[in-house]
PDB file of C-alpha atoms in Angstrom:
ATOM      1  CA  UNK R   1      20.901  55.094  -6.529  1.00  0.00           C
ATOM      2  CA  UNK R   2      22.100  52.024  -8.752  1.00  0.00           C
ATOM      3  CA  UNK R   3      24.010  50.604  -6.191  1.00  0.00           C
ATOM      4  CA  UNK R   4      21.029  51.451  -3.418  1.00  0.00           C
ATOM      5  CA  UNK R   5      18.173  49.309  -5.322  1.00  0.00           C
ATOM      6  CA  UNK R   6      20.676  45.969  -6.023  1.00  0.00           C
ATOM      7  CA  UNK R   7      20.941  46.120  -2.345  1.00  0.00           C
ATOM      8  CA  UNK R   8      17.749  45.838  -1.863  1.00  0.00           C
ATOM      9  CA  UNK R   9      17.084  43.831  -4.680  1.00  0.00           C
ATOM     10  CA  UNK R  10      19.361  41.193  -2.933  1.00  0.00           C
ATOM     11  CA  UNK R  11      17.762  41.851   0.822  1.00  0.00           C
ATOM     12  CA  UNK R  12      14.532  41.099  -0.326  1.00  0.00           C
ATOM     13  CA  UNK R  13      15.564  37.906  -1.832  1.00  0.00           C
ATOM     14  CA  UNK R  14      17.707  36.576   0.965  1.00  0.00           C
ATOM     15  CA  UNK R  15      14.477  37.536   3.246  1.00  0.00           C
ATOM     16  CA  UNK R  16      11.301  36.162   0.703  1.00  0.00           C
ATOM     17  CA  UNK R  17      12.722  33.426  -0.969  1.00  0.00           C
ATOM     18  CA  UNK R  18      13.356  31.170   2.147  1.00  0.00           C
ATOM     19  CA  UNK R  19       9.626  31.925   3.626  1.00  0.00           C
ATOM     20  CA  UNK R  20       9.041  31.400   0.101  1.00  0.00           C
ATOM     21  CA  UNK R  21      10.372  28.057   0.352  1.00  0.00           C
ATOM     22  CA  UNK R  22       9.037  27.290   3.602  1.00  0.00           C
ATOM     23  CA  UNK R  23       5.640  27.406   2.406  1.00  0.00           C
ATOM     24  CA  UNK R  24       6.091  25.338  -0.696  1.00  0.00           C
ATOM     25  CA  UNK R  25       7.488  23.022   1.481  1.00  0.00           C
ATOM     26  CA  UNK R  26       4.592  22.748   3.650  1.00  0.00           C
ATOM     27  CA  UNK R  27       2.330  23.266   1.208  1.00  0.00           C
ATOM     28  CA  UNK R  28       0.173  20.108   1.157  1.00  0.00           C
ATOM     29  CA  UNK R  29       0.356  20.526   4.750  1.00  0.00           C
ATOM     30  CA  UNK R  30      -1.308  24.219   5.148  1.00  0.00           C
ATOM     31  CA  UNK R  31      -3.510  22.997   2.378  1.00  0.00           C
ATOM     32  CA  UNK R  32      -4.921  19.768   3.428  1.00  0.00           C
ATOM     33  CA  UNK R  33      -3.980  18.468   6.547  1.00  0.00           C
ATOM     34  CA  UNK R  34      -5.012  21.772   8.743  1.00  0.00           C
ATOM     35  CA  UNK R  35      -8.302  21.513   7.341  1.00  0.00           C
ATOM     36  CA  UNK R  36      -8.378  17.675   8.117  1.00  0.00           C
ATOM     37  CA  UNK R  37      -6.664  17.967  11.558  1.00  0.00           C
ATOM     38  CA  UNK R  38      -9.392  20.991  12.925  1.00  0.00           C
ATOM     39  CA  UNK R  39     -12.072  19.041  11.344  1.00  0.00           C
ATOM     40  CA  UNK R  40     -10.645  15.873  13.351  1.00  0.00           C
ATOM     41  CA  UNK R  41     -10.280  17.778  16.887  1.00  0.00           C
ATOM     42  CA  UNK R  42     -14.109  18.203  17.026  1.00  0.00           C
ATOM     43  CA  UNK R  43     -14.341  14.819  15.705  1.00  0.00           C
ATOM     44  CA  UNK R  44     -12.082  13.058  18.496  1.00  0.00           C
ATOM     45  CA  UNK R  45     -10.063  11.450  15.525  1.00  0.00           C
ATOM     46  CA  UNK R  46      -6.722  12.325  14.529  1.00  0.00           C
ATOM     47  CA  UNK R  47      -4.346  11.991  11.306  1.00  0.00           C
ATOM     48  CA  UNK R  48      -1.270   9.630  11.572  1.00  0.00           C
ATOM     49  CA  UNK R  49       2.304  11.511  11.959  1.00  0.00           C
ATOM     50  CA  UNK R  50       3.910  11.944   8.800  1.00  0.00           C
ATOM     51  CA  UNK R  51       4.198  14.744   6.014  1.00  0.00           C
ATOM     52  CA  UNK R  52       3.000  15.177   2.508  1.00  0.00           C
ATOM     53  CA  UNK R  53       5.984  16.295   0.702  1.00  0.00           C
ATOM     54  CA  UNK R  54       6.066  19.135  -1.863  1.00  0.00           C
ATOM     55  CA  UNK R  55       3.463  19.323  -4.483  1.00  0.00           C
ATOM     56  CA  UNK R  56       3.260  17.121  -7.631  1.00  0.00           C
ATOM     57  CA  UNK R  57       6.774  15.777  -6.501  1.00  0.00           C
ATOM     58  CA  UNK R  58       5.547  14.509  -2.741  1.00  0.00           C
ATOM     59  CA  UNK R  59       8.529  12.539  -1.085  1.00  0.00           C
ATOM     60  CA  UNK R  60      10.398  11.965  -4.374  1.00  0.00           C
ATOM     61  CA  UNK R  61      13.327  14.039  -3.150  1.00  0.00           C
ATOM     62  CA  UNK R  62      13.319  13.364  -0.173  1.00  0.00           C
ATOM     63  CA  UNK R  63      13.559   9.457  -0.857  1.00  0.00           C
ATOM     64  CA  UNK R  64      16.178  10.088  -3.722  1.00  0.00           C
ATOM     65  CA  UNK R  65      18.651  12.051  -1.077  1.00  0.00           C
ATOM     66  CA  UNK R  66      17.888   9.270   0.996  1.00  0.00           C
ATOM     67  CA  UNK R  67      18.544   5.916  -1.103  1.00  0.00           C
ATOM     68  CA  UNK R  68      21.487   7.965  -2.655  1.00  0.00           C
ATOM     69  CA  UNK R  69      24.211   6.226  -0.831  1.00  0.00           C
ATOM     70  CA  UNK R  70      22.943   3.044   0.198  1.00  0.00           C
ATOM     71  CA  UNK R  71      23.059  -0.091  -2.114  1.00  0.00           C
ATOM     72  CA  UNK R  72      19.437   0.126  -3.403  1.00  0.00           C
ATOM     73  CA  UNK R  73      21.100   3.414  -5.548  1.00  0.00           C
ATOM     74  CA  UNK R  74      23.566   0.844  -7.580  1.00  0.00           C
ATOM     75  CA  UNK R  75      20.896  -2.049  -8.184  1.00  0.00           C
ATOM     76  CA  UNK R  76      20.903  -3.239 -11.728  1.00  0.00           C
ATOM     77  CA  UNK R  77      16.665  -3.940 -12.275  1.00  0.00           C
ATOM     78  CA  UNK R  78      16.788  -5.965 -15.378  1.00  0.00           C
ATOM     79  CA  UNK R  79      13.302  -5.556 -17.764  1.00  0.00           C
ATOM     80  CA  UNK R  80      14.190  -8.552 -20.504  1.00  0.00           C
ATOM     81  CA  UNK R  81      12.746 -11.858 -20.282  1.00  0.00           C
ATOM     82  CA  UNK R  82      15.251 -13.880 -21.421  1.00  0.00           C
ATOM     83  CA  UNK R  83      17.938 -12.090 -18.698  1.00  0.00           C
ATOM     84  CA  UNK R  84      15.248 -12.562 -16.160  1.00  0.00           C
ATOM     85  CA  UNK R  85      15.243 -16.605 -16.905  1.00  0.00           C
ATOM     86  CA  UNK R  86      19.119 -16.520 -16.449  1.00  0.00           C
ATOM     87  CA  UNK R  87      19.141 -14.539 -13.247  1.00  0.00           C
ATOM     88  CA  UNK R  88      16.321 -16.748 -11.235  1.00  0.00           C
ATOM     89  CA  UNK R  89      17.331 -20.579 -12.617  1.00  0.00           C
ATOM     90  CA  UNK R  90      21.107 -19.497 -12.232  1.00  0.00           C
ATOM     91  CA  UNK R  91      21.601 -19.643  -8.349  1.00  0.00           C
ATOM     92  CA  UNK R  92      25.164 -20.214  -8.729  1.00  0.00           C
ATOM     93  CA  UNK R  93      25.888 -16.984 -10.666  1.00  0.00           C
ATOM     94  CA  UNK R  94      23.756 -14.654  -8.626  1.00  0.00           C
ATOM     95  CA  UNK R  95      23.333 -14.318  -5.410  1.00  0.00           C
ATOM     96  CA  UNK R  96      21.027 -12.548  -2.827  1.00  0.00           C
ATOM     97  CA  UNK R  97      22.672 -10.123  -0.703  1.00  0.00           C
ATOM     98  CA  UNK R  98      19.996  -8.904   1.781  1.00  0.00           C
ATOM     99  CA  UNK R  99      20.354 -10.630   5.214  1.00  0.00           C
ATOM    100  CA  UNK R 100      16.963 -12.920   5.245  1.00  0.00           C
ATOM    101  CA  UNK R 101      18.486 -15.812   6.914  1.00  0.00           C
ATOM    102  CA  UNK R 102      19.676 -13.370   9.755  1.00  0.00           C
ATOM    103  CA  UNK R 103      16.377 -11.246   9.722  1.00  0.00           C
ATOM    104  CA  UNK R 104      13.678 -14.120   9.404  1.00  0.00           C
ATOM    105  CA  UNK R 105      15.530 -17.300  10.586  1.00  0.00           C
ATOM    106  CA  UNK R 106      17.885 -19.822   8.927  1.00  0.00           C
ATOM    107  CA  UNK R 107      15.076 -22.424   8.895  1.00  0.00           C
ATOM    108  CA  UNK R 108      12.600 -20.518   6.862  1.00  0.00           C
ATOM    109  CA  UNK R 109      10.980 -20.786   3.652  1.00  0.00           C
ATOM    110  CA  UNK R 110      12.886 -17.136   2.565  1.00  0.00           C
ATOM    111  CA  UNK R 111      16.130 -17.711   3.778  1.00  0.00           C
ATOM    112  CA  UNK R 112      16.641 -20.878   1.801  1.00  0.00           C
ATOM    113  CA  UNK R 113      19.383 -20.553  -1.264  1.00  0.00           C
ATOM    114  CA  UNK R 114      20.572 -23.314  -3.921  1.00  0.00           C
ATOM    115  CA  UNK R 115      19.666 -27.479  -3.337  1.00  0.00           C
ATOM    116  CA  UNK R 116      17.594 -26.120  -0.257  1.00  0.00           C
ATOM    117  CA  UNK R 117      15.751 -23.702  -2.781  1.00  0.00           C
ATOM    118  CA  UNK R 118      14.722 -25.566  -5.577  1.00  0.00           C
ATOM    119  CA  UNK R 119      13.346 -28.566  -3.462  1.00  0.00           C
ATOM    120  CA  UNK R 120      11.173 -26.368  -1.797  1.00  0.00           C
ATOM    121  CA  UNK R 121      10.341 -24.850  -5.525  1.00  0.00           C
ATOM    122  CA  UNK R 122       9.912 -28.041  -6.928  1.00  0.00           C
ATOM    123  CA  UNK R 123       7.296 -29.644  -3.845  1.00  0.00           C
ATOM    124  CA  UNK R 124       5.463 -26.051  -4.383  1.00  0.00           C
ATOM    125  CA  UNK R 125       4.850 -25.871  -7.856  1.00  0.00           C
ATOM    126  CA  UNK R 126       3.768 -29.836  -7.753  1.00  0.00           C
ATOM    127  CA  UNK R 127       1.672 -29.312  -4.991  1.00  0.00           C
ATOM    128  CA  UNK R 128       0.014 -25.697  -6.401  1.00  0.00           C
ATOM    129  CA  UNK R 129      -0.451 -27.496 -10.373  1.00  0.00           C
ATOM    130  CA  UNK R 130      -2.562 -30.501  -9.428  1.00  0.00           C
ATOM    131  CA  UNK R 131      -6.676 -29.811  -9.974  1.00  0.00           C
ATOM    132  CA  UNK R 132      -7.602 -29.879  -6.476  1.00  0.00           C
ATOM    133  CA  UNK R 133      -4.698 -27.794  -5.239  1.00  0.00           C
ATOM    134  CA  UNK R 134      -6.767 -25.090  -3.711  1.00  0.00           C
ATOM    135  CA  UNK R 135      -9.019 -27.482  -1.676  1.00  0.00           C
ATOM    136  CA  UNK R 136      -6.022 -29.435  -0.702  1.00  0.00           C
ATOM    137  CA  UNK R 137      -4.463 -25.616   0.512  1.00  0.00           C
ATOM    138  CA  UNK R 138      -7.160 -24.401   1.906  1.00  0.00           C
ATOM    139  CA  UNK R 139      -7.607 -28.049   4.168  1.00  0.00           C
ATOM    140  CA  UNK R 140      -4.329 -27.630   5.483  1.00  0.00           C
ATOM    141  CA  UNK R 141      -3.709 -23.759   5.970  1.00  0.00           C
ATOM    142  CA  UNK R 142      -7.119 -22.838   7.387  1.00  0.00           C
ATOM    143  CA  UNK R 143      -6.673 -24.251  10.841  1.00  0.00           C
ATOM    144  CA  UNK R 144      -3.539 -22.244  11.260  1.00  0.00           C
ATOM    145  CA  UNK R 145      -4.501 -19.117   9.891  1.00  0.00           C
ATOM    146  CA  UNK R 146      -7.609 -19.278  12.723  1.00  0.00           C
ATOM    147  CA  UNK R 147      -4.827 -20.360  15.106  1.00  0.00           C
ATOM    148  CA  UNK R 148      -3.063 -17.509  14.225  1.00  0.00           C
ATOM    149  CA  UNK R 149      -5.543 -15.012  14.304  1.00  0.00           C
ATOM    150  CA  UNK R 150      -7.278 -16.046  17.844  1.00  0.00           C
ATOM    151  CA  UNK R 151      -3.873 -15.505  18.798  1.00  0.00           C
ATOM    152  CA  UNK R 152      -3.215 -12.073  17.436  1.00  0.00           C
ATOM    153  CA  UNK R 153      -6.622 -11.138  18.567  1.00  0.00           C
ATOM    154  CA  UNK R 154      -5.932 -11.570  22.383  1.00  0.00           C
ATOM    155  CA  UNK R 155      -2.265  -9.698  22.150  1.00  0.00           C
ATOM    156  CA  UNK R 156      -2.501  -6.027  22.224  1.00  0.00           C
ATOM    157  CA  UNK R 157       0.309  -5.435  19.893  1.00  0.00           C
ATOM    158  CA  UNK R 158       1.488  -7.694  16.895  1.00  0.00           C
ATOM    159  CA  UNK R 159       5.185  -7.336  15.827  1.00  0.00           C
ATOM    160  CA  UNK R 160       5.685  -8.414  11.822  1.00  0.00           C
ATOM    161  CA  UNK R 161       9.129  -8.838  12.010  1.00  0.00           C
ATOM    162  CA  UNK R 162       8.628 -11.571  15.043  1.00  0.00           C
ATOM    163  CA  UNK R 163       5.568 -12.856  13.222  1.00  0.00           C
ATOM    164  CA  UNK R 164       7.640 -13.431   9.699  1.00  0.00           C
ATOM    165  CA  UNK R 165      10.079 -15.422  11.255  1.00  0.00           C
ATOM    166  CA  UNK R 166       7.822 -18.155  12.710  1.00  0.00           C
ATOM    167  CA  UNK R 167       6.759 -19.145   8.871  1.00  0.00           C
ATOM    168  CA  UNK R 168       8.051 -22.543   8.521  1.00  0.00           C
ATOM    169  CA  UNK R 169       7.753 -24.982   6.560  1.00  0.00           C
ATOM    170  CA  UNK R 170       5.678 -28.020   7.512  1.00  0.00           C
ATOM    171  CA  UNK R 171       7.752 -31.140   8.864  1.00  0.00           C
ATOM    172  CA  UNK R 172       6.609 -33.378   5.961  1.00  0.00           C
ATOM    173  CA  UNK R 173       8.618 -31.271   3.209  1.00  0.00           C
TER     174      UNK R 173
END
């Protein structure tokens, strides 16, 4: 009889515990999104794919198995002042290893490293610390931000990543 209700014991675990788990895991789902989804079909509006993760913890897992291996995991984030100042005037001692000049062009203002860098730093913070700086700004980038949104307002679909790459900087610089 011993022996009888273990067995059990240990069938009913192996069967609840992963519908158990199931619906923990879709918990915010069932909860809120059903609700929002039924309410949406009489509506004609609809929620954007995705999931809600588990309760309290949401995607926090899920992102932590993720990021595990890749190089984001072994990045040293550095919270004193003083090391802060080293790392960003010290372009010789550190430098970036994401692929900006390959994803958003050699010839813009991201990609540029070292000389290239702190001349464009240099005409920036000159240009941004004089009085009438924002008039000055707002002069020159208005025109182009119109430009740019007539033109994003006749295309059907905008693409970031194209978009990002045609910031340049002005000839003058």
């Amino acid at each position: 009889m011993g022996t009888m209700t273990m067995e059990m014991w240990m069938a009913l675990m192996v069967g609840i515990l992963p519908i158990v788990g199931v619906i923990l895991w879709f918990w915010n789902d069932i909860w809120f999104a059903i609700p929002v989804r039924l309410r949406g079909i009489a509506d004609g509006t609809e929620l954007p794919a995705g999931y809600m993760g588990i309760p309290f913890l949401g995607e926090m897992c899920t992102f932590l198995w993720n990021v595990q291996n890749s190089p984001l995991w072994c990045t040293v984030h550095a919270c004193f002042p003083s090391l802060n100042k080293l790392v960003s005037q010290s372009p010789a001692l550190f430098s970036q290893q994401w692929p900006f000049a390959e994803l958003l062009g050699t010839d813009s203002i991201i990609g540029s490293q070292g000389a290239e860098h702190a001349r464009l730093k240099k005409f920036v913070v000159k240009a941004i610390n004089k009085p009438d700086a924002p008039h000055r700004v707002a002069l020159m980038v208005q025109p182009r931000i119109i430009s740019v949104l007539r033109s994003w307002a006749q295309r059907f679909r905008i693409v970031a990543y194209e978009e990002a790459k045609k910031i340049k900087p002005p000839a003058k610089i």
